[in-house]
Amino acid sequence: MDAAAAAYFLGGAGDEITLRANERAWRSIGWLPRVLSTPTQVDISTTLLGQRWPTPWLVAPMAHLRLAHPEAELGAALASAVQGAGFVLSTQATVPLEAVADAVRAEPQRGPLWFQLYPYGGREDWWRLAQRAQRAGYEAIVLTVDAPLQWPSAREQDAGFALPPDWPQPNLPAAAPRGTLETLLGCALRWDDVAWLRRRLELPLVLKGVLHPDDARRICDHNLGDALIVSNHGGRVLDGLPATAQALPAVLAAVDGRRCVLVDGGLRCAADAVKALALGADAVLVGRPVVQALAQDGARGVARFWRHWRDAFQATLALLGCASPHETRSVTLIPMTD
Amino acid sequence: MDAAAAAYFLGGAGDEITLRANERAWRSIGWLPRVLSTPTQVDISTTLLGQRWPTPWLVAPMAHLRLAHPEAELGAALASAVQGAGFVLSTQATVPLEAVADAVRAEPQRGPLWFQLYPYGGREDWWRLAQRAQRAGYEAIVLTVDAPLQWPSAREQDAGFALPPDWPQPNLPAAAPRGTLETLLGCALRWDDVAWLRRRLELPLVLKGVLHPDDARRICDHNLGDALIVSNHGGRVLDGLPATAQALPAVLAAVDGRRCVLVDGGLRCAADAVKALALGADAVLVGRPVVQALAQDGARGVARFWRHWRDAFQATLALLGCASPHETRSVTLIPMTD
Amino acid sequence: MDAAAAAYFLGGAGDEITLRANERAWRSIGWLPRVLSTPTQVDISTTLLGQRWPTPWLVAPMAHLRLAHPEAELGAALASAVQGAGFVLSTQATVPLEAVADAVRAEPQRGPLWFQLYPYGGREDWWRLAQRAQRAGYEAIVLTVDAPLQWPSAREQDAGFALPPDWPQPNLPAAAPRGTLETLLGCALRWDDVAWLRRRLELPLVLKGVLHPDDARRICDHNLGDALIVSNHGGRVLDGLPATAQALPAVLAAVDGRRCVLVDGGLRCAADAVKALALGADAVLVGRPVVQALAQDGARGVARFWRHWRDAFQATLALLGCASPHETRSVTLIPMTD
Amino acid sequence: MDAAAAAYFLGGAGDEITLRANERAWRSIGWLPRVLSTPTQVDISTTLLGQRWPTPWLVAPMAHLRLAHPEAELGAALASAVQGAGFVLSTQATVPLEAVADAVRAEPQRGPLWFQLYPYGGREDWWRLAQRAQRAGYEAIVLTVDAPLQWPSAREQDAGFALPPDWPQPNLPAAAPRGTLETLLGCALRWDDVAWLRRRLELPLVLKGVLHPDDARRICDHNLGDALIVSNHGGRVLDGLPATAQALPAVLAAVDGRRCVLVDGGLRCAADAVKALALGADAVLVGRPVVQALAQDGARGVARFWRHWRDAFQATLALLGCASPHETRSVTLIPMTD
Ligand SMILES: Cc1cc2nc3c(=O)[nH]c(=O)nc-3n(C[C@H](O)[C@H](O)[C@H](O)COP(=O)(O)O)c2cc1C
Ligand SMILES: Cc1cc2nc3c(=O)[nH]c(=O)nc-3n(C[C@H](O)[C@H](O)[C@H](O)COP(=O)(O)O)c2cc1C
Ligand SMILES: Cc1cc2nc3c(=O)[nH]c(=O)nc-3n(C[C@H](O)[C@H](O)[C@H](O)COP(=O)(O)O)c2cc1C
Ligand SMILES: Cc1cc2nc3c(=O)[nH]c(=O)nc-3n(C[C@H](O)[C@H](O)[C@H](O)COP(=O)(O)O)c2cc1C
């Protein structure tokens, strides 16, 4: 992975305060387990959107994985499936969504396979793309609601990052919106668009990028989605957003068990995932660490990454005296300074 | 910009605790916006002292800009006017105040043009200078109230900074006060001086350097000014003053809408300006970043600086779901640690 | 001590947050002594498990000390005994437990001699090992309850640490458990195992690794041990556990004088030990600093280390106006930031 | 000043947490002054022990100043006197106390001249020394109560610091106590010793090293001194003591105006002194900065140091709107983070 690609994958918006806060927030959570209560077995399988899956984690949707390694989204998805991890394919993937679905769905021990939708073009464009994903076998549509605008980060600008010419974007529903701010604002997704998509869609709808408890409450009250992902887009869109570990509890309180709640942002080791579940999340998404594993060794790197993650996750559960992810909810959490 | 000039422009008083605190205080403010509420347009025009201007920001008054670039105050003022930013000319400018006014006033999209007055000499000296500024077309007098004494910072002393001989000071009303502390204290501006000037002045009066809510209250109660600027002089006069982002809320509460309130100090990016407005300020002043842009590329540097600032400001407003600066006041602000 | 051994001895689990927190927590405790109350004598002898000993400190049980110095556990134990410090021999010592006991017990001024038991194999294996320790003259069995699972730290992995082939482990009751997580979980110690051992054991039983006040209360209420050690295993097993200085007060409150309470983790100088006693602990255990002294100069290094420790401990007590460890409990403690 | 001397002068006890805390505590105090209230004059003269002096500061008693510069205590005392600063001569000075008094007393603008007494030997030894100081013209006896024991700091040990052979100690009342801890404890000063000295002494008695409000209350209630110095001995004796800026308010509250209260430790610039007075201290003592000035340029360095200090002190008072040290007590102080 060259310096420009690293700037693209690892950087964040503004002064990267949110980016750093994401990571630090998980570390600032500690625990006070009971001793002599080790479970005899640890079962980490998890129910998401009504189905049972081998693990409570998925790869977060990330654009342009080909920049990290030629095996790209196909390699990352396949390796994750083999290791029981779910996968969310980005609209901006460099592989046709059908190719990824074909490879993953055959895997017997795989996790969920979801498609992330960016609302490029008009409503009918999104609709066609969602249908295409459904036909290919994706099991949910993930609508990203926190990124109506995006622009290059300071790191990317400094590193001179740009997509190579003729870069493959086989899933883009229409030309990406360009031009003035007003054009961009005109294309932005709004609540009525979500309601419109929700009514037409057969697949479960997952809203990604919720931080404010009032937004979470609205989604539940008006049945605008089946699940939501507490996310600040990995600190890539607007700096100054709270760390997701910090925002999660209020969202969970607002949802109050009415929807499935996932979280992403700054999770760097299996213990962070345990903390997210202990706070009450149903599952987590992992972004940049997967890119780094992919960049290092393609699909093999990703498989190795998830294997270690799973081992550490199970061991951590055992040390906390928990036989399942759900039992982590009764672990005493404490603030921790470093 | 050589090392001695950099020491002059970038340094601060004492241990520079206030200087650092200014910057950090804006970063320690985060926000929790609502999603799916992107405005279709963003209008950043702003009313200040009863007039409508294209943007809510001005260049803070700064002495000796010629040390940064030969285009000096003229270049900075012109480039700012073209980009819709206001400009406050310092008494210690190196260009005659008339020359700056002539260049700026022609600009159709310009921001406000104000003149900052240092009370050198006696009352009649200030009065003549204020009249000269009014005749030249300045739209307000900015009286700096936080700097009765000034002396070289440790950085300046270490770098051996000194003004070159025959340095142009075409606006100084009288010889700058010199000599013993007592002489200096004798010249210091006091409340009755402000009242005296206020009575005679036709132009609006802006008091710069207010931090204590009781001072703000006094200004409103006794009608001693039309606007006030929450400022600690960029940490250049007395170290240990609070960051302006920290002092602002109490001043706003004391003013309670009776006067226009601006703020400066440590604003380094457009998001900081958004935070100032979200806290309730009507507009902001920006100091050192403008000097740095000027030093890099003269008027062109300043124009580029303000263009990026405006783009980022508008995009940030859009991401926060705000169609105007005023709407930022309903954004939920949160503390943020870095 | 080569880099790989240093990684083994000095590293910790995960991101080493607990490891660092342990040390920092003692430093964040300050005191506000009374002046002009210097005692005329300082007596640091201490009662532990009903017997009087010259000092309130012991060497914490640590595996594989031979990696630090060829004098290994024998050297460390002998030097500590000469200096009046207690010694807890680890199950994973590289010297037969009888050899250590024979050397230490002859020392007239020695501290307590305890044996730390890891529950390898089945109940009968532990039982046999405990009996062997009793026959050899150990005065208590220390059962470690916080480490049902262990794996190499990141530091160890990076440094390529591995035990040399044919490494001596003369006290292991059975082959160390290996294989799948389930096998390991099957071997883990649980409350009923402790009760079983407690009933059969003549020697006092010390439970090492208690952090949660509810666990401490349970031990007292059900008489499951004679003493407990507040410990997070020096941050080596599960990262995210609280610093022991932070966990200690709640455990002491739960125990409420019913059992002897010791503490270890991050104690780096005699003043830290004074703070532990001032908080209410009866004695402390010291780990890594002893290894470092051993690595530097074998038994001589350890003896010198304890001599300085004792001198500094006595002087600190005198400066605090305390004639004995017990009197430290009335020193005013304050929070201290660094 | 060579590295070993620097280690002696600048180092502190233990991990130097108190040493650092002293400095940081003054910096963590900010202020929120009123504007437009500049006094026309600033008068910094101060009453101490019933007499008027030109400034509210003294040089703290420090041993062995000859190690910093051959002009030693004589140079430091004379330069301070010329600049209106007081001087406290240490028992461990390298110049006969009479020589210092003879030089200083002639100075018309001088500050107070006090003698610091270490209780070496027995009561009669101290008594003789106190009488000798009185005869020489010292105006108060400063009894140091916070250092019954002292030993080399880690910095000194690392730097191999030792006093040169035949080092002059012309004021030591008796051989410095040596030998076992018990011998040292036997010589320690206690409350009844203070009462004994107080009864016999004609000169005012100042107790140096008070931190606990209960000790301050006892001194006032039982009339054991005329003044007290809030001090932790510059962090040189016992690490973990609170910063003096932190301890000062509670001591002032306990004294409640009944005695004169001074403070030292970590004051590094005139603004720190203003903060001490604003908190309510009557005067301050300055240690290490004076040594550094002496080391740089002997008496001239010290004179220059105090001249800058006085200028900055007056200017700071003026910027705070205060015409005298006493008026600083009504400045609003605020917490400040750096
Ligand atoms: C390089 C990169 C590209 C991303 N592209 C997308 C995307 O196309 N769609 C989307 O919803 N989120 C995208 N994200 C955000 C991730 O889905 C996820 O929210 C974030 O990366 C989680 O934080 P983490 O990287 O700290 O684990 C991207 C993130 C990264 C790092
Ligand atoms: C180099 C320099 C010169 C300044 N000169 C003046 C001046 O002549 N009059 C004045 O009122 N403020 C002056 N200021 C203060 C600014 O108006 C403003 O309050 C401060 O710079 C804002 O902080 P910032 O630089 O962090 O944006 C000066 C500031 C700088 C950096
Ligand atoms: C190298 C090493 C090996 C250890 N081995 C054991 C062990 O075999 N049994 C045990 O109960 N604790 C073991 N511990 C934990 C110590 O007993 C003790 O809890 C910890 O080291 C205290 O923290 P400190 O090293 O910061 O003083 C070990 C610790 C270290 C550093
Ligand atoms: C080198 C040195 C020697 C000192 N010697 C003495 C002494 O002989 N008697 C005494 O009461 N205090 C002594 N002190 C303590 C000072 O009087 C004073 O309390 C302390 O230095 C104040 O802190 P500061 O150095 O941060 O200003 C000494 C301090 C230093 C730095």
mmCIF file of C-alpha atoms in Angstrom, chain A residues 60-287:
data_model
loop_
_atom_site.group_PDB
_atom_site.id
_atom_site.type_symbol
_atom_site.label_atom_id
_atom_site.label_comp_id
_atom_site.label_asym_id
_atom_site.label_seq_id
_atom_site.Cartn_x
_atom_site.Cartn_y
_atom_site.Cartn_z
ATOM 1 C CA ALA A 60 -17.758 -2.233 7.218
ATOM 2 C CA PRO A 61 -18.551 -1.003 3.691
ATOM 3 C CA MET A 62 -15.422 0.583 2.253
ATOM 4 C CA ALA A 63 -14.814 1.992 -1.194
ATOM 5 C CA HIS A 64 -11.995 1.135 -3.579
ATOM 6 C CA LEU A 65 -10.463 -1.830 -1.762
ATOM 7 C CA ARG A 66 -8.541 -2.614 -4.959
ATOM 8 C CA LEU A 67 -6.208 0.231 -3.998
ATOM 9 C CA ALA A 68 -5.100 -1.881 -1.050
ATOM 10 C CA HIS A 69 -4.629 -5.178 -2.876
ATOM 11 C CA PRO A 70 -5.563 -6.659 -6.298
ATOM 12 C CA GLU A 71 -7.751 -9.259 -4.615
ATOM 13 C CA ALA A 72 -9.916 -6.307 -3.653
ATOM 14 C CA GLU A 73 -13.484 -6.754 -2.386
ATOM 15 C CA LEU A 74 -13.630 -10.334 -3.660
ATOM 16 C CA GLY A 75 -10.667 -11.421 -1.570
ATOM 17 C CA ALA A 76 -11.830 -9.557 1.513
ATOM 18 C CA ALA A 77 -15.383 -10.898 1.270
ATOM 19 C CA LEU A 78 -14.358 -14.480 0.662
ATOM 20 C CA ALA A 79 -11.823 -14.583 3.480
ATOM 21 C CA SER A 80 -14.311 -13.015 5.843
ATOM 22 C CA ALA A 81 -17.000 -15.507 4.877
ATOM 23 C CA VAL A 82 -14.669 -18.431 5.494
ATOM 24 C CA GLN A 83 -13.978 -17.039 8.982
ATOM 25 C CA GLY A 84 -17.646 -16.513 9.780
ATOM 26 C CA ALA A 85 -17.534 -12.717 9.528
ATOM 27 C CA GLY A 86 -20.256 -10.768 7.714
ATOM 28 C CA PHE A 87 -19.518 -8.446 4.794
ATOM 29 C CA VAL A 88 -21.068 -5.184 3.661
ATOM 30 C CA LEU A 89 -20.213 -4.359 0.049
ATOM 31 C CA SER A 90 -19.844 -0.651 -0.747
ATOM 32 C CA THR A 91 -21.589 0.951 -3.730
ATOM 33 C CA GLN A 92 -18.125 2.124 -4.589
ATOM 34 C CA ALA A 93 -16.663 -1.375 -4.762
ATOM 35 C CA THR A 94 -14.343 -2.163 -7.640
ATOM 36 C CA VAL A 95 -15.896 -5.584 -8.286
ATOM 37 C CA PRO A 96 -19.416 -6.200 -9.639
ATOM 38 C CA LEU A 97 -21.734 -6.889 -6.752
ATOM 39 C CA GLU A 98 -22.850 -10.153 -8.365
ATOM 40 C CA ALA A 99 -19.316 -11.534 -8.383
ATOM 41 C CA VAL A 100 -18.935 -10.945 -4.663
ATOM 42 C CA ALA A 101 -22.322 -12.489 -3.888
ATOM 43 C CA ASP A 102 -21.581 -15.574 -5.983
ATOM 44 C CA ALA A 103 -18.329 -16.204 -4.183
ATOM 45 C CA VAL A 104 -19.599 -15.585 -0.674
ATOM 46 C CA ARG A 105 -22.982 -17.282 -0.689
ATOM 47 C CA ALA A 106 -21.464 -20.720 -1.283
ATOM 48 C CA GLU A 107 -19.515 -20.533 1.944
ATOM 49 C CA PRO A 108 -21.328 -22.692 4.543
ATOM 50 C CA GLN A 109 -19.976 -20.947 7.681
ATOM 51 C CA ARG A 110 -20.329 -17.414 6.359
ATOM 52 C CA GLY A 111 -21.782 -14.361 8.051
ATOM 53 C CA PRO A 112 -24.424 -12.008 6.658
ATOM 54 C CA LEU A 113 -23.966 -10.405 3.223
ATOM 55 C CA TRP A 114 -25.291 -6.862 2.946
ATOM 56 C CA PHE A 115 -25.147 -4.160 0.287
ATOM 57 C CA GLN A 116 -24.412 -0.532 1.110
ATOM 58 C CA LEU A 117 -26.306 1.947 -1.046
ATOM 59 C CA TYR A 118 -25.182 5.485 -1.850
ATOM 60 C CA PRO A 119 -28.051 7.546 -3.248
ATOM 61 C CA TYR A 120 -26.386 8.617 -6.487
ATOM 62 C CA GLY A 121 -28.736 9.824 -9.211
ATOM 63 C CA GLY A 122 -32.474 9.880 -8.570
ATOM 64 C CA ARG A 123 -34.848 7.642 -6.688
ATOM 65 C CA GLU A 124 -35.295 5.280 -9.632
ATOM 66 C CA ASP A 125 -31.530 4.802 -9.879
ATOM 67 C CA TRP A 126 -31.296 3.724 -6.240
ATOM 68 C CA TRP A 127 -34.267 1.527 -6.636
ATOM 69 C CA ARG A 128 -32.756 -0.300 -9.594
ATOM 70 C CA LEU A 129 -29.501 -0.785 -7.697
ATOM 71 C CA ALA A 130 -31.295 -2.112 -4.632
ATOM 72 C CA GLN A 131 -33.194 -4.581 -6.800
ATOM 73 C CA ARG A 132 -29.978 -5.667 -8.460
ATOM 74 C CA ALA A 133 -28.473 -6.338 -5.026
ATOM 75 C CA GLN A 134 -31.525 -8.278 -3.949
ATOM 76 C CA ARG A 135 -31.437 -10.408 -7.086
ATOM 77 C CA ALA A 136 -27.762 -11.150 -6.482
ATOM 78 C CA GLY A 137 -28.580 -12.507 -3.033
ATOM 79 C CA TYR A 138 -27.695 -9.695 -0.647
ATOM 80 C CA GLU A 139 -29.640 -10.001 2.566
ATOM 81 C CA ALA A 140 -30.082 -6.364 3.513
ATOM 82 C CA ILE A 141 -29.662 -2.867 2.124
ATOM 83 C CA VAL A 142 -27.465 -0.544 4.172
ATOM 84 C CA LEU A 143 -28.344 3.089 3.510
ATOM 85 C CA THR A 144 -25.593 5.505 4.527
ATOM 86 C CA VAL A 145 -27.228 8.612 5.955
ATOM 87 C CA ASP A 146 -24.236 10.533 7.289
ATOM 88 C CA ALA A 147 -22.420 11.512 4.113
ATOM 89 C CA PRO A 148 -24.457 13.853 1.894
ATOM 90 C CA LEU A 149 -21.167 15.609 1.103
ATOM 91 C CA GLN A 150 -17.605 14.352 1.022
ATOM 92 C CA TRP A 151 -14.297 15.898 0.061
ATOM 93 C CA PRO A 152 -10.632 14.945 0.186
ATOM 94 C CA SER A 153 -9.039 14.937 3.643
ATOM 95 C CA ALA A 154 -5.956 17.004 4.456
ATOM 96 C CA ARG A 155 -3.916 13.802 4.462
ATOM 97 C CA GLU A 156 -5.147 12.863 0.992
ATOM 98 C CA GLN A 157 -4.432 16.343 -0.324
ATOM 99 C CA ASP A 158 -0.960 16.354 1.150
ATOM 100 C CA ALA A 159 -0.231 12.925 -0.273
ATOM 101 C CA GLY A 160 -1.642 13.911 -3.673
ATOM 102 C CA PHE A 161 -4.131 11.067 -3.625
ATOM 103 C CA ALA A 162 -6.325 10.568 -6.712
ATOM 104 C CA LEU A 163 -8.105 7.566 -8.185
ATOM 105 C CA PRO A 164 -6.223 6.129 -11.171
ATOM 106 C CA PRO A 165 -7.829 6.795 -14.590
ATOM 107 C CA ASP A 166 -10.463 4.284 -15.749
ATOM 108 C CA TRP A 167 -10.948 3.116 -12.222
ATOM 109 C CA PRO A 168 -13.581 0.342 -12.089
ATOM 110 C CA GLN A 169 -16.857 1.346 -10.414
ATOM 111 C CA PRO A 170 -19.161 -1.402 -11.695
ATOM 112 C CA ASN A 171 -21.968 -0.721 -9.211
ATOM 113 C CA LEU A 172 -22.432 3.020 -9.446
ATOM 114 C CA PRO A 173 -26.105 3.567 -10.246
ATOM 115 C CA ALA A 174 -25.340 6.803 -12.120
ATOM 116 C CA ALA A 175 -22.545 9.228 -12.520
ATOM 117 C CA ALA A 176 -21.422 10.419 -9.084
ATOM 118 C CA PRO A 177 -22.846 13.884 -8.457
ATOM 119 C CA ARG A 178 -20.450 16.696 -9.248
ATOM 120 C CA GLY A 179 -20.353 20.440 -9.491
ATOM 121 C CA THR A 180 -21.529 23.167 -7.197
ATOM 122 C CA LEU A 181 -22.553 22.759 -3.605
ATOM 123 C CA GLU A 182 -26.132 23.385 -4.622
ATOM 124 C CA THR A 183 -26.141 20.457 -7.049
ATOM 125 C CA LEU A 184 -24.797 18.248 -4.289
ATOM 126 C CA LEU A 185 -27.360 19.460 -1.790
ATOM 127 C CA GLY A 186 -30.074 18.816 -4.337
ATOM 128 C CA CYS A 187 -29.079 15.119 -4.477
ATOM 129 C CA ALA A 188 -28.894 14.636 -0.700
ATOM 130 C CA LEU A 189 -30.970 11.929 0.897
ATOM 131 C CA ARG A 190 -33.759 13.116 3.228
ATOM 132 C CA TRP A 191 -36.289 11.512 5.552
ATOM 133 C CA ASP A 192 -38.971 11.246 2.862
ATOM 134 C CA ASP A 193 -36.529 9.446 0.566
ATOM 135 C CA VAL A 194 -35.929 6.882 3.266
ATOM 136 C CA ALA A 195 -39.657 6.426 3.772
ATOM 137 C CA TRP A 196 -40.112 6.013 0.022
ATOM 138 C CA LEU A 197 -37.371 3.372 -0.240
ATOM 139 C CA ARG A 198 -38.577 1.596 2.869
ATOM 140 C CA ARG A 199 -42.095 1.178 1.426
ATOM 141 C CA ARG A 200 -40.868 -0.348 -1.835
ATOM 142 C CA LEU A 201 -38.070 -2.522 -0.460
ATOM 143 C CA GLU A 202 -38.535 -6.213 0.299
ATOM 144 C CA LEU A 203 -35.104 -6.584 1.894
ATOM 145 C CA PRO A 204 -34.451 -5.384 5.439
ATOM 146 C CA LEU A 205 -33.238 -1.800 5.561
ATOM 147 C CA VAL A 206 -30.275 -0.805 7.741
ATOM 148 C CA LEU A 207 -29.585 2.906 8.349
ATOM 149 C CA LYS A 208 -25.883 3.628 8.768
ATOM 150 C CA GLY A 209 -24.594 6.776 10.437
ATOM 151 C CA VAL A 210 -26.969 7.455 13.307
ATOM 152 C CA LEU A 211 -25.534 9.264 16.347
ATOM 153 C CA HIS A 212 -28.315 11.420 17.754
ATOM 154 C CA PRO A 213 -30.806 9.597 19.989
ATOM 155 C CA ASP A 214 -33.643 11.641 18.497
ATOM 156 C CA ASP A 215 -32.840 10.301 15.036
ATOM 157 C CA ALA A 216 -32.802 6.772 16.446
ATOM 158 C CA ARG A 217 -36.147 7.370 18.105
ATOM 159 C CA ARG A 218 -37.624 8.686 14.890
ATOM 160 C CA ILE A 219 -36.472 5.615 12.967
ATOM 161 C CA CYS A 220 -38.124 3.337 15.501
ATOM 162 C CA ASP A 221 -41.294 5.393 15.949
ATOM 163 C CA HIS A 222 -41.918 5.679 12.207
ATOM 164 C CA ASN A 223 -40.575 2.264 11.293
ATOM 165 C CA LEU A 224 -38.016 3.628 8.881
ATOM 166 C CA GLY A 225 -35.572 0.760 9.158
ATOM 167 C CA ASP A 226 -34.961 -2.685 10.618
ATOM 168 C CA ALA A 227 -31.599 -1.901 12.117
ATOM 169 C CA LEU A 228 -29.310 1.031 12.592
ATOM 170 C CA ILE A 229 -25.590 1.457 12.722
ATOM 171 C CA VAL A 230 -24.164 3.931 15.211
ATOM 172 C CA SER A 231 -21.370 5.395 13.125
ATOM 173 C CA ASN A 232 -19.550 8.631 12.401
ATOM 174 C CA HIS A 233 -18.225 7.208 9.142
ATOM 175 C CA GLY A 234 -14.902 6.477 10.815
ATOM 176 C CA GLY A 235 -14.315 10.204 11.292
ATOM 177 C CA ARG A 236 -14.108 10.689 7.513
ATOM 178 C CA VAL A 237 -16.933 13.138 6.840
ATOM 179 C CA LEU A 238 -17.355 15.708 9.613
ATOM 180 C CA ASP A 239 -14.769 16.236 12.305
ATOM 181 C CA GLY A 240 -16.075 17.016 15.785
ATOM 182 C CA LEU A 241 -18.623 14.205 15.875
ATOM 183 C CA PRO A 242 -18.527 12.217 19.111
ATOM 184 C CA ALA A 243 -16.733 8.904 19.363
ATOM 185 C CA THR A 244 -19.191 6.137 18.618
ATOM 186 C CA ALA A 245 -18.482 4.417 21.940
ATOM 187 C CA GLN A 246 -19.624 7.630 23.553
ATOM 188 C CA ALA A 247 -22.749 8.045 21.419
ATOM 189 C CA LEU A 248 -23.842 4.416 21.635
ATOM 190 C CA PRO A 249 -25.454 4.315 25.103
ATOM 191 C CA ALA A 250 -27.897 7.172 24.424
ATOM 192 C CA VAL A 251 -28.899 5.636 21.089
ATOM 193 C CA LEU A 252 -29.465 2.274 22.745
ATOM 194 C CA ALA A 253 -31.612 3.934 25.379
ATOM 195 C CA ALA A 254 -33.686 5.657 22.686
ATOM 196 C CA VAL A 255 -34.108 2.463 20.659
ATOM 197 C CA ASP A 256 -34.946 0.563 23.814
ATOM 198 C CA GLY A 257 -34.743 -2.850 22.188
ATOM 199 C CA ARG A 258 -37.089 -2.020 19.304
ATOM 200 C CA ARG A 259 -34.436 -2.390 16.612
ATOM 201 C CA CYS A 260 -31.170 -4.173 16.061
ATOM 202 C CA VAL A 261 -28.276 -1.776 16.793
ATOM 203 C CA LEU A 262 -24.762 -2.140 15.368
ATOM 204 C CA VAL A 263 -21.779 0.134 15.861
ATOM 205 C CA ASP A 264 -18.535 0.883 14.057
ATOM 206 C CA GLY A 265 -15.578 3.236 14.333
ATOM 207 C CA GLY A 266 -12.226 2.763 15.986
ATOM 208 C CA LEU A 267 -12.624 -0.895 16.929
ATOM 209 C CA ARG A 268 -9.062 -2.177 16.761
ATOM 210 C CA CYS A 269 -9.034 -5.432 18.695
ATOM 211 C CA ALA A 270 -11.469 -8.097 19.793
ATOM 212 C CA ALA A 271 -11.658 -6.589 23.280
ATOM 213 C CA ASP A 272 -13.129 -3.420 21.741
ATOM 214 C CA ALA A 273 -15.849 -5.547 20.171
ATOM 215 C CA VAL A 274 -16.570 -7.160 23.527
ATOM 216 C CA LYS A 275 -16.966 -3.678 25.027
ATOM 217 C CA ALA A 276 -19.412 -2.684 22.291
ATOM 218 C CA LEU A 277 -21.516 -5.756 22.993
ATOM 219 C CA ALA A 278 -21.244 -5.223 26.737
ATOM 220 C CA LEU A 279 -22.656 -1.735 26.198
ATOM 221 C CA GLY A 280 -25.586 -3.352 24.404
ATOM 222 C CA ALA A 281 -24.793 -3.391 20.681
ATOM 223 C CA ASP A 282 -25.930 -6.466 18.768
ATOM 224 C CA ALA A 283 -22.905 -6.571 16.489
ATOM 225 C CA VAL A 284 -19.992 -4.478 15.272
ATOM 226 C CA LEU A 285 -18.490 -3.462 11.945
ATOM 227 C CA VAL A 286 -14.765 -3.191 11.406
ATOM 228 C CA GLY A 287 -13.217 -0.968 8.756
#
